[in-house]
Amino acid sequence: MISSTTGLGSNFFQVHEAGEIARGLLGGAIATPTLLGVPLGHNASYHEGVIFAPPRIRKAIWDGSKYSTTEEGKNLIDPRVFADVGDVPIQDMQNLGVNEARLMDFISDSVKIVMNHTPLRPLILGGDHSVSYPVVRAISEKLGGPIDILHFDAHPDLYENFEDNYYSHASQFAQIVEGKHVNRLVQVGVRSITAQARQHGEKYGIELHEMRNFAKERDYLENLALGTSEGVKGVYVSINVNSLDPAYAHGVSHIESGGLSLRDVLNILHNLKGNIVGGDVVEYNPQHDATNNMTALVTAKLVRELAAKISK
C-alpha cells in the first residue's frame, strides 16, 4: 500500500529541493510530474467549493487502500516519478488585494519556477478551470512556442467574456487560442455547447469531438498523436472532471449527463503519443462529493495516471 510521505514536503518554495531529489536519486529523470495546487474558485460560474479540492485530491492519491503503482507500472513513491511542491497561496494574495491580472501573472510565474528546475514538469491540481490559461501561457512562453492541447470537458469553454468576467472558467480556451499559445486544440467529451461557442470553435479551427459522436470516433481518439507539427513544443493535457458522466464523478459543480466513462478517458490518455510538458486536473468540488469521497478517488486516479504518462 502507498504511503503519504513523499519526502518532498508541501511547501511550494521547496521546488528546488524537489528538483534536486528527482535528479539525484537512483539516476537522472528526464521528466518528473510535479503537483502544484492552484485553489482558484472565484472564476467559477455556479457552485462554490472547488477551492477546497487540492488537499482532498492529495489525500485520495495517497489513500491507504491503494498500491503505489499506476496502471503503467510507475511507482509514485519514486521521486523521479512524482513530486509535490505544494500550493500557490491564492487566498493570501486575494487578501492582500492583488487584482485578477496580477494573480494570473503570479500563477504563470509559479509554473515557470517549477519549469526552471529540470526535470520537473507542472501537473496542476485545481480549483476551477480558469487556471489553464495562466498555466498554458507560462509553458508556451517558457518553451518558446505553441503547444498542442488535449482537453477533456463537458463544455468547450470558448466564451470570450462570460458573465462579464474575462477570466471566467468558461473563457480560458478562447484566451489560450487568441494568445497563440496553442497550435492544435482537441476537445473530447463535449455535450453542452452554445451556438456562439460552436462558431468560435469553427473560427479557430478547434477539433471538437462531441459525445454524440463518440462511438464512431473512439478508434481515432484512442490513437491520437499530438505535438508532431514543426515548431510545436509539446503536449498539454487538461482534464475537467465533469468530462466524466456523473455516474462516475458526481462531485462536480456542473452536472452534465451522458459523458465519458473513466475507462474512456484512461484509454485515450494511455494511448496518446506525444511529449507531455504539463497538465491539469480541475473542477472537482468536495462540497458535492456526497458518497464516501468517491469523486475524490476518481480524480486522484486521473492525476496518478496522467503523472505516469508524463514521467520519463
mmCIF file of C-alpha atoms in Angstrom:
data_model
loop_
_atom_site.group_PDB
_atom_site.id
_atom_site.type_symbol
_atom_site.label_atom_id
_atom_site.label_comp_id
_atom_site.label_asym_id
_atom_site.label_seq_id
_atom_site.Cartn_x
_atom_site.Cartn_y
_atom_site.Cartn_z
ATOM 1 C CA MET A 1 0.000 0.000 0.000
ATOM 2 C CA ILE A 2 1.166 3.540 -0.600
ATOM 3 C CA SER A 3 2.436 5.984 1.936
ATOM 4 C CA SER A 4 1.673 9.697 2.113
ATOM 5 C CA THR A 5 5.292 10.510 2.892
ATOM 6 C CA THR A 6 6.846 11.527 -0.422
ATOM 7 C CA GLY A 7 9.769 13.269 1.231
ATOM 8 C CA LEU A 8 9.190 16.378 -0.889
ATOM 9 C CA GLY A 9 7.189 18.406 1.573
ATOM 10 C CA SER A 10 4.073 20.504 0.978
ATOM 11 C CA ASN A 11 5.629 23.986 0.760
ATOM 12 C CA PHE A 12 5.746 25.492 -2.722
ATOM 13 C CA PHE A 13 9.113 27.052 -2.036
ATOM 14 C CA GLN A 14 10.656 23.577 -1.713
ATOM 15 C CA VAL A 15 10.570 23.324 -5.502
ATOM 16 C CA HIS A 16 14.374 23.494 -5.712
ATOM 17 C CA GLU A 17 14.705 20.576 -3.293
ATOM 18 C CA ALA A 18 12.190 18.554 -5.331
ATOM 19 C CA GLY A 19 14.215 19.094 -8.496
ATOM 20 C CA GLU A 20 17.468 18.123 -6.846
ATOM 21 C CA ILE A 21 15.955 14.937 -5.407
ATOM 22 C CA ALA A 22 14.478 13.909 -8.747
ATOM 23 C CA ARG A 23 17.805 14.472 -10.492
ATOM 24 C CA GLY A 24 19.950 12.880 -7.828
ATOM 25 C CA LEU A 25 18.238 9.730 -6.604
ATOM 26 C CA LEU A 26 18.608 6.433 -8.437
ATOM 27 C CA GLY A 27 19.893 8.073 -11.610
ATOM 28 C CA GLY A 28 18.574 11.019 -13.583
ATOM 29 C CA ALA A 29 14.988 11.602 -14.671
ATOM 30 C CA ILE A 30 14.005 13.180 -17.975
ATOM 31 C CA ALA A 31 10.545 14.303 -16.834
ATOM 32 C CA THR A 32 9.105 14.302 -13.322
ATOM 33 C CA PRO A 33 5.431 15.368 -12.993
ATOM 34 C CA THR A 34 5.216 17.829 -10.135
ATOM 35 C CA LEU A 35 1.981 18.608 -8.334
ATOM 36 C CA LEU A 36 1.240 22.300 -7.918
ATOM 37 C CA GLY A 37 -2.072 23.112 -6.283
ATOM 38 C CA VAL A 38 -3.871 26.229 -7.504
ATOM 39 C CA PRO A 39 -7.025 26.653 -5.388
ATOM 40 C CA LEU A 40 -8.837 29.120 -7.627
ATOM 41 C CA GLY A 41 -12.593 29.217 -7.148
ATOM 42 C CA HIS A 42 -13.847 32.737 -7.731
ATOM 43 C CA ASN A 43 -13.915 32.348 -11.529
ATOM 44 C CA ALA A 44 -16.427 29.503 -11.333
ATOM 45 C CA SER A 45 -19.892 30.427 -12.605
ATOM 46 C CA TYR A 46 -22.105 28.230 -10.452
ATOM 47 C CA HIS A 47 -21.497 26.383 -7.180
ATOM 48 C CA GLU A 48 -18.614 27.260 -4.905
ATOM 49 C CA GLY A 49 -16.336 24.667 -3.338
ATOM 50 C CA VAL A 50 -13.622 23.853 -5.887
ATOM 51 C CA ILE A 51 -11.083 25.879 -3.894
ATOM 52 C CA PHE A 52 -11.069 23.052 -1.342
ATOM 53 C CA ALA A 53 -10.078 20.425 -3.903
ATOM 54 C CA PRO A 54 -6.242 20.243 -3.822
ATOM 55 C CA PRO A 55 -5.833 18.816 -0.294
ATOM 56 C CA ARG A 56 -8.699 16.382 -0.805
ATOM 57 C CA ILE A 57 -7.172 15.141 -4.060
ATOM 58 C CA ARG A 58 -3.766 14.712 -2.406
ATOM 59 C CA LYS A 59 -5.324 12.702 0.407
ATOM 60 C CA ALA A 60 -7.056 10.467 -2.146
ATOM 61 C CA ILE A 61 -3.844 9.984 -4.140
ATOM 62 C CA TRP A 62 -2.204 8.528 -1.053
ATOM 63 C CA ASP A 63 -5.277 6.643 0.148
ATOM 64 C CA GLY A 64 -4.108 3.655 2.169
ATOM 65 C CA SER A 65 -6.342 1.206 0.296
ATOM 66 C CA LYS A 66 -4.319 1.632 -2.909
ATOM 67 C CA TYR A 67 -0.953 0.394 -4.085
ATOM 68 C CA SER A 68 1.660 2.953 -5.070
ATOM 69 C CA THR A 69 1.934 1.720 -8.655
ATOM 70 C CA THR A 70 -0.047 3.100 -11.569
ATOM 71 C CA GLU A 71 -1.527 1.022 -14.373
ATOM 72 C CA GLU A 72 1.613 1.601 -16.449
ATOM 73 C CA GLY A 73 3.741 0.213 -13.606
ATOM 74 C CA LYS A 74 5.191 3.522 -12.414
ATOM 75 C CA ASN A 75 5.770 3.744 -8.662
ATOM 76 C CA LEU A 76 4.596 7.067 -7.250
ATOM 77 C CA ILE A 77 6.887 6.752 -4.230
ATOM 78 C CA ASP A 78 9.879 7.063 -6.560
ATOM 79 C CA PRO A 79 10.771 10.804 -6.518
ATOM 80 C CA ARG A 80 11.857 10.592 -10.152
ATOM 81 C CA VAL A 81 8.258 9.681 -10.998
ATOM 82 C CA PHE A 82 6.241 12.006 -8.760
ATOM 83 C CA ALA A 83 6.976 15.200 -6.842
ATOM 84 C CA ASP A 84 4.830 17.712 -4.968
ATOM 85 C CA VAL A 85 5.712 21.349 -4.297
ATOM 86 C CA GLY A 86 2.525 22.421 -2.510
ATOM 87 C CA ASP A 87 0.016 25.151 -3.348
ATOM 88 C CA VAL A 88 0.138 28.639 -4.808
ATOM 89 C CA PRO A 89 -1.136 30.931 -1.979
ATOM 90 C CA ILE A 90 -4.171 32.214 -3.870
ATOM 91 C CA GLN A 91 -6.218 33.201 -0.823
ATOM 92 C CA ASP A 92 -3.321 35.098 0.757
ATOM 93 C CA MET A 93 -2.837 37.122 -2.414
ATOM 94 C CA GLN A 94 -6.522 37.908 -2.653
ATOM 95 C CA ASN A 95 -6.492 39.021 0.984
ATOM 96 C CA LEU A 96 -3.705 41.435 0.046
ATOM 97 C CA GLY A 97 -5.892 42.948 -2.651
ATOM 98 C CA VAL A 98 -3.961 41.614 -5.634
ATOM 99 C CA ASN A 99 -6.030 42.195 -8.782
ATOM 100 C CA GLU A 100 -7.048 39.448 -11.183
ATOM 101 C CA ALA A 101 -4.485 40.170 -13.910
ATOM 102 C CA ARG A 102 -1.631 40.159 -11.402
ATOM 103 C CA LEU A 103 -2.967 36.990 -9.799
ATOM 104 C CA MET A 104 -2.870 35.271 -13.171
ATOM 105 C CA ASP A 105 0.679 36.550 -13.701
ATOM 106 C CA PHE A 106 1.665 35.121 -10.318
ATOM 107 C CA ILE A 107 0.302 31.701 -11.296
ATOM 108 C CA SER A 108 2.250 31.864 -14.558
ATOM 109 C CA ASP A 109 5.409 32.867 -12.690
ATOM 110 C CA SER A 110 4.926 29.962 -10.254
ATOM 111 C CA VAL A 111 4.692 27.493 -13.140
ATOM 112 C CA LYS A 112 7.870 28.918 -14.655
ATOM 113 C CA ILE A 113 9.667 28.466 -11.326
ATOM 114 C CA VAL A 114 8.764 24.771 -11.421
ATOM 115 C CA MET A 115 9.972 24.513 -15.018
ATOM 116 C CA ASN A 116 13.271 26.191 -14.116
ATOM 117 C CA HIS A 117 14.239 23.006 -12.301
ATOM 118 C CA THR A 118 14.835 20.222 -14.781
ATOM 119 C CA PRO A 119 13.286 17.610 -14.882
ATOM 120 C CA LEU A 120 10.181 18.985 -13.131
ATOM 121 C CA ARG A 121 7.038 19.389 -15.238
ATOM 122 C CA PRO A 122 3.901 21.077 -13.848
ATOM 123 C CA LEU A 123 0.843 18.978 -13.044
ATOM 124 C CA ILE A 124 -1.798 21.340 -11.706
ATOM 125 C CA LEU A 125 -4.482 20.498 -9.152
ATOM 126 C CA GLY A 126 -7.484 22.838 -9.459
ATOM 127 C CA GLY A 127 -9.503 24.687 -8.472
ATOM 128 C CA ASP A 128 -11.634 25.942 -11.283
ATOM 129 C CA HIS A 129 -10.711 25.608 -14.953
ATOM 130 C CA SER A 130 -9.652 29.238 -15.378
ATOM 131 C CA VAL A 131 -6.206 28.091 -14.211
ATOM 132 C CA SER A 132 -5.495 26.559 -17.621
ATOM 133 C CA TYR A 133 -4.946 29.980 -19.187
ATOM 134 C CA PRO A 134 -2.056 31.216 -16.997
ATOM 135 C CA VAL A 135 -0.518 27.729 -16.891
ATOM 136 C CA VAL A 136 -0.584 27.143 -20.651
ATOM 137 C CA ARG A 137 0.626 30.697 -21.238
ATOM 138 C CA ALA A 138 3.580 30.103 -18.931
ATOM 139 C CA ILE A 139 4.522 26.797 -20.558
ATOM 140 C CA SER A 140 4.266 28.240 -24.065
ATOM 141 C CA GLU A 141 6.354 31.272 -23.136
ATOM 142 C CA LYS A 142 8.926 29.183 -21.288
ATOM 143 C CA LEU A 143 9.334 26.705 -24.152
ATOM 144 C CA GLY A 144 9.327 29.428 -26.784
ATOM 145 C CA GLY A 145 6.398 28.379 -28.932
ATOM 146 C CA PRO A 146 2.863 26.954 -29.090
ATOM 147 C CA ILE A 147 1.831 23.584 -27.726
ATOM 148 C CA ASP A 148 -0.897 21.106 -28.639
ATOM 149 C CA ILE A 149 -3.675 20.591 -26.086
ATOM 150 C CA LEU A 150 -5.838 17.560 -25.364
ATOM 151 C CA HIS A 151 -8.846 18.883 -23.447
ATOM 152 C CA PHE A 152 -11.436 16.649 -21.731
ATOM 153 C CA ASP A 153 -14.582 18.558 -20.781
ATOM 154 C CA ALA A 154 -18.378 18.614 -20.908
ATOM 155 C CA HIS A 155 -18.109 22.171 -22.290
ATOM 156 C CA PRO A 156 -15.716 23.790 -24.782
ATOM 157 C CA ASP A 157 -15.019 26.900 -22.606
ATOM 158 C CA LEU A 158 -14.741 29.230 -25.600
ATOM 159 C CA TYR A 159 -16.610 32.321 -24.413
ATOM 160 C CA GLU A 160 -14.601 35.471 -24.989
ATOM 161 C CA ASN A 161 -16.043 37.065 -21.845
ATOM 162 C CA PHE A 162 -18.507 35.004 -19.827
ATOM 163 C CA GLU A 163 -20.846 36.891 -17.478
ATOM 164 C CA ASP A 164 -18.626 39.967 -17.761
ATOM 165 C CA ASN A 165 -15.619 38.033 -16.455
ATOM 166 C CA TYR A 166 -12.698 37.843 -18.880
ATOM 167 C CA TYR A 167 -11.025 35.249 -16.640
ATOM 168 C CA SER A 168 -14.089 33.015 -16.252
ATOM 169 C CA HIS A 169 -13.665 29.253 -16.239
ATOM 170 C CA ALA A 170 -15.837 29.308 -19.362
ATOM 171 C CA SER A 171 -13.365 31.516 -21.250
ATOM 172 C CA GLN A 172 -9.868 30.128 -20.756
ATOM 173 C CA PHE A 173 -9.536 28.308 -24.061
ATOM 174 C CA ALA A 174 -10.642 31.379 -26.007
ATOM 175 C CA GLN A 175 -7.830 33.254 -24.243
ATOM 176 C CA ILE A 176 -5.335 30.493 -24.985
ATOM 177 C CA VAL A 177 -6.237 30.437 -28.680
ATOM 178 C CA GLU A 178 -6.285 34.210 -29.031
ATOM 179 C CA GLY A 179 -2.905 34.418 -27.317
ATOM 180 C CA LYS A 180 -1.475 31.989 -29.896
ATOM 181 C CA HIS A 181 -0.287 29.647 -27.157
ATOM 182 C CA VAL A 182 -1.812 26.589 -28.839
ATOM 183 C CA ASN A 183 -1.272 25.025 -32.228
ATOM 184 C CA ARG A 184 -3.866 22.243 -32.133
ATOM 185 C CA LEU A 185 -6.700 22.079 -29.606
ATOM 186 C CA VAL A 186 -8.505 18.726 -29.402
ATOM 187 C CA GLN A 187 -11.624 18.761 -27.229
ATOM 188 C CA VAL A 188 -13.187 15.478 -26.107
ATOM 189 C CA GLY A 189 -16.391 14.733 -24.179
ATOM 190 C CA VAL A 190 -18.311 17.904 -25.037
ATOM 191 C CA ARG A 191 -22.067 17.547 -24.692
ATOM 192 C CA SER A 192 -23.217 21.059 -23.816
ATOM 193 C CA ILE A 193 -22.311 23.749 -26.331
ATOM 194 C CA THR A 194 -23.911 27.009 -27.422
ATOM 195 C CA ALA A 195 -24.169 28.280 -30.990
ATOM 196 C CA GLN A 196 -21.714 31.049 -30.073
ATOM 197 C CA ALA A 197 -19.136 28.591 -28.769
ATOM 198 C CA ARG A 198 -19.580 26.433 -31.852
ATOM 199 C CA GLN A 199 -18.917 29.460 -34.059
ATOM 200 C CA HIS A 200 -15.788 30.294 -32.079
ATOM 201 C CA GLY A 201 -14.598 26.719 -32.441
ATOM 202 C CA GLU A 202 -15.051 26.856 -36.190
ATOM 203 C CA LYS A 203 -13.363 30.261 -36.366
ATOM 204 C CA TYR A 204 -10.258 28.993 -34.588
ATOM 205 C CA GLY A 205 -10.134 25.573 -36.226
ATOM 206 C CA ILE A 206 -10.653 23.696 -32.975
ATOM 207 C CA GLU A 207 -11.054 19.927 -33.248
ATOM 208 C CA LEU A 208 -14.314 19.262 -31.433
ATOM 209 C CA HIS A 209 -15.323 15.699 -30.528
ATOM 210 C CA GLU A 210 -18.814 15.699 -29.090
ATOM 211 C CA MET A 211 -20.175 12.833 -27.024
ATOM 212 C CA ARG A 212 -22.981 12.232 -29.526
ATOM 213 C CA ASN A 213 -20.285 11.111 -31.986
ATOM 214 C CA PHE A 214 -18.013 9.327 -29.530
ATOM 215 C CA ALA A 215 -18.844 5.754 -30.548
ATOM 216 C CA LYS A 216 -17.744 6.272 -34.147
ATOM 217 C CA GLU A 217 -14.730 8.410 -33.183
ATOM 218 C CA ARG A 218 -13.421 6.145 -30.428
ATOM 219 C CA ASP A 219 -10.740 4.439 -32.528
ATOM 220 C CA TYR A 220 -9.386 7.770 -33.724
ATOM 221 C CA LEU A 221 -9.304 9.260 -30.223
ATOM 222 C CA GLU A 222 -7.601 6.191 -28.773
ATOM 223 C CA ASN A 223 -4.771 6.594 -31.282
ATOM 224 C CA LEU A 224 -4.024 10.309 -31.061
ATOM 225 C CA ALA A 225 -0.591 11.680 -31.864
ATOM 226 C CA LEU A 226 -0.033 15.286 -30.790
ATOM 227 C CA GLY A 227 2.897 17.670 -30.733
ATOM 228 C CA THR A 228 4.248 16.420 -34.056
ATOM 229 C CA SER A 229 3.986 19.605 -36.153
ATOM 230 C CA GLU A 230 7.077 21.701 -36.795
ATOM 231 C CA GLY A 231 7.602 24.345 -34.132
ATOM 232 C CA VAL A 232 5.193 22.765 -31.637
ATOM 233 C CA LYS A 233 6.886 22.438 -28.253
ATOM 234 C CA GLY A 234 4.935 19.582 -26.702
ATOM 235 C CA VAL A 235 1.522 18.451 -25.466
ATOM 236 C CA TYR A 236 -0.622 19.700 -22.594
ATOM 237 C CA VAL A 237 -3.447 17.583 -21.135
ATOM 238 C CA SER A 238 -6.334 19.341 -19.397
ATOM 239 C CA ILE A 239 -8.892 17.149 -17.633
ATOM 240 C CA ASN A 240 -12.086 18.678 -16.304
ATOM 241 C CA VAL A 241 -13.637 16.057 -14.034
ATOM 242 C CA ASN A 242 -17.068 16.914 -15.436
ATOM 243 C CA SER A 243 -15.986 15.329 -18.723
ATOM 244 C CA LEU A 244 -16.921 12.095 -16.954
ATOM 245 C CA ASP A 245 -20.518 11.007 -16.761
ATOM 246 C CA PRO A 246 -21.901 11.830 -13.277
ATOM 247 C CA ALA A 247 -22.315 8.097 -12.718
ATOM 248 C CA TYR A 248 -18.513 8.068 -12.380
ATOM 249 C CA ALA A 249 -17.996 11.534 -10.878
ATOM 250 C CA HIS A 250 -20.928 13.308 -9.270
ATOM 251 C CA GLY A 251 -18.748 15.611 -7.138
ATOM 252 C CA VAL A 252 -18.606 18.496 -9.600
ATOM 253 C CA SER A 253 -20.358 21.840 -9.868
ATOM 254 C CA HIS A 254 -21.783 21.375 -13.359
ATOM 255 C CA ILE A 255 -23.587 18.060 -13.834
ATOM 256 C CA GLU A 256 -23.940 17.025 -17.485
ATOM 257 C CA SER A 257 -25.259 13.528 -18.071
ATOM 258 C CA GLY A 258 -24.172 11.364 -20.998
ATOM 259 C CA GLY A 259 -20.432 11.760 -20.549
ATOM 260 C CA LEU A 260 -17.278 9.670 -20.772
ATOM 261 C CA SER A 261 -16.531 6.705 -18.572
ATOM 262 C CA LEU A 262 -13.358 6.732 -16.534
ATOM 263 C CA ARG A 263 -12.000 3.937 -18.744
ATOM 264 C CA ASP A 264 -12.753 6.005 -21.880
ATOM 265 C CA VAL A 265 -10.532 8.804 -20.583
ATOM 266 C CA LEU A 266 -7.793 6.420 -19.462
ATOM 267 C CA ASN A 267 -7.753 4.604 -22.797
ATOM 268 C CA ILE A 268 -7.290 7.876 -24.679
ATOM 269 C CA LEU A 269 -4.644 9.031 -22.215
ATOM 270 C CA HIS A 270 -2.687 5.772 -22.099
ATOM 271 C CA ASN A 271 -2.545 5.541 -25.896
ATOM 272 C CA LEU A 272 -1.683 9.199 -26.502
ATOM 273 C CA LYS A 273 1.543 9.667 -28.437
ATOM 274 C CA GLY A 274 3.449 12.854 -27.691
ATOM 275 C CA ASN A 275 5.799 14.602 -25.293
ATOM 276 C CA ILE A 276 3.587 15.809 -22.438
ATOM 277 C CA VAL A 277 5.042 19.005 -20.981
ATOM 278 C CA GLY A 278 2.305 19.689 -18.434
ATOM 279 C CA GLY A 279 -1.286 19.182 -17.474
ATOM 280 C CA ASP A 280 -4.120 19.965 -15.104
ATOM 281 C CA VAL A 281 -6.973 18.144 -13.388
ATOM 282 C CA VAL A 282 -9.692 20.599 -12.392
ATOM 283 C CA GLU A 283 -13.263 21.266 -11.230
ATOM 284 C CA TYR A 284 -13.562 18.576 -8.566
ATOM 285 C CA ASN A 285 -15.914 20.002 -5.926
ATOM 286 C CA PRO A 286 -15.569 18.363 -2.477
ATOM 287 C CA GLN A 287 -18.790 20.009 -1.300
ATOM 288 C CA HIS A 288 -20.731 17.889 -3.806
ATOM 289 C CA ASP A 289 -18.841 14.652 -3.190
ATOM 290 C CA ALA A 290 -21.590 13.014 -1.186
ATOM 291 C CA THR A 291 -20.662 9.313 -1.206
ATOM 292 C CA ASN A 292 -17.506 8.292 0.669
ATOM 293 C CA ASN A 293 -15.303 10.701 -1.301
ATOM 294 C CA MET A 294 -15.768 8.610 -4.436
ATOM 295 C CA THR A 295 -15.211 11.541 -6.816
ATOM 296 C CA ALA A 296 -12.029 12.430 -4.948
ATOM 297 C CA LEU A 297 -10.781 8.891 -5.563
ATOM 298 C CA VAL A 298 -11.742 9.071 -9.246
ATOM 299 C CA THR A 299 -9.980 12.441 -9.547
ATOM 300 C CA ALA A 300 -6.921 11.004 -7.833
ATOM 301 C CA LYS A 301 -6.930 8.130 -10.328
ATOM 302 C CA LEU A 302 -6.821 10.649 -13.184
ATOM 303 C CA VAL A 303 -3.947 12.511 -11.529
ATOM 304 C CA ARG A 304 -1.987 9.311 -10.896
ATOM 305 C CA GLU A 305 -2.351 8.034 -14.465
ATOM 306 C CA LEU A 306 -1.588 11.428 -16.014
ATOM 307 C CA ALA A 307 1.503 11.634 -13.812
ATOM 308 C CA ALA A 308 2.635 8.215 -15.022
ATOM 309 C CA LYS A 309 2.132 9.319 -18.618
ATOM 310 C CA ILE A 310 4.264 12.443 -18.104
ATOM 311 C CA SER A 311 7.027 10.642 -16.214
ATOM 312 C CA LYS A 312 10.178 9.606 -18.105
#
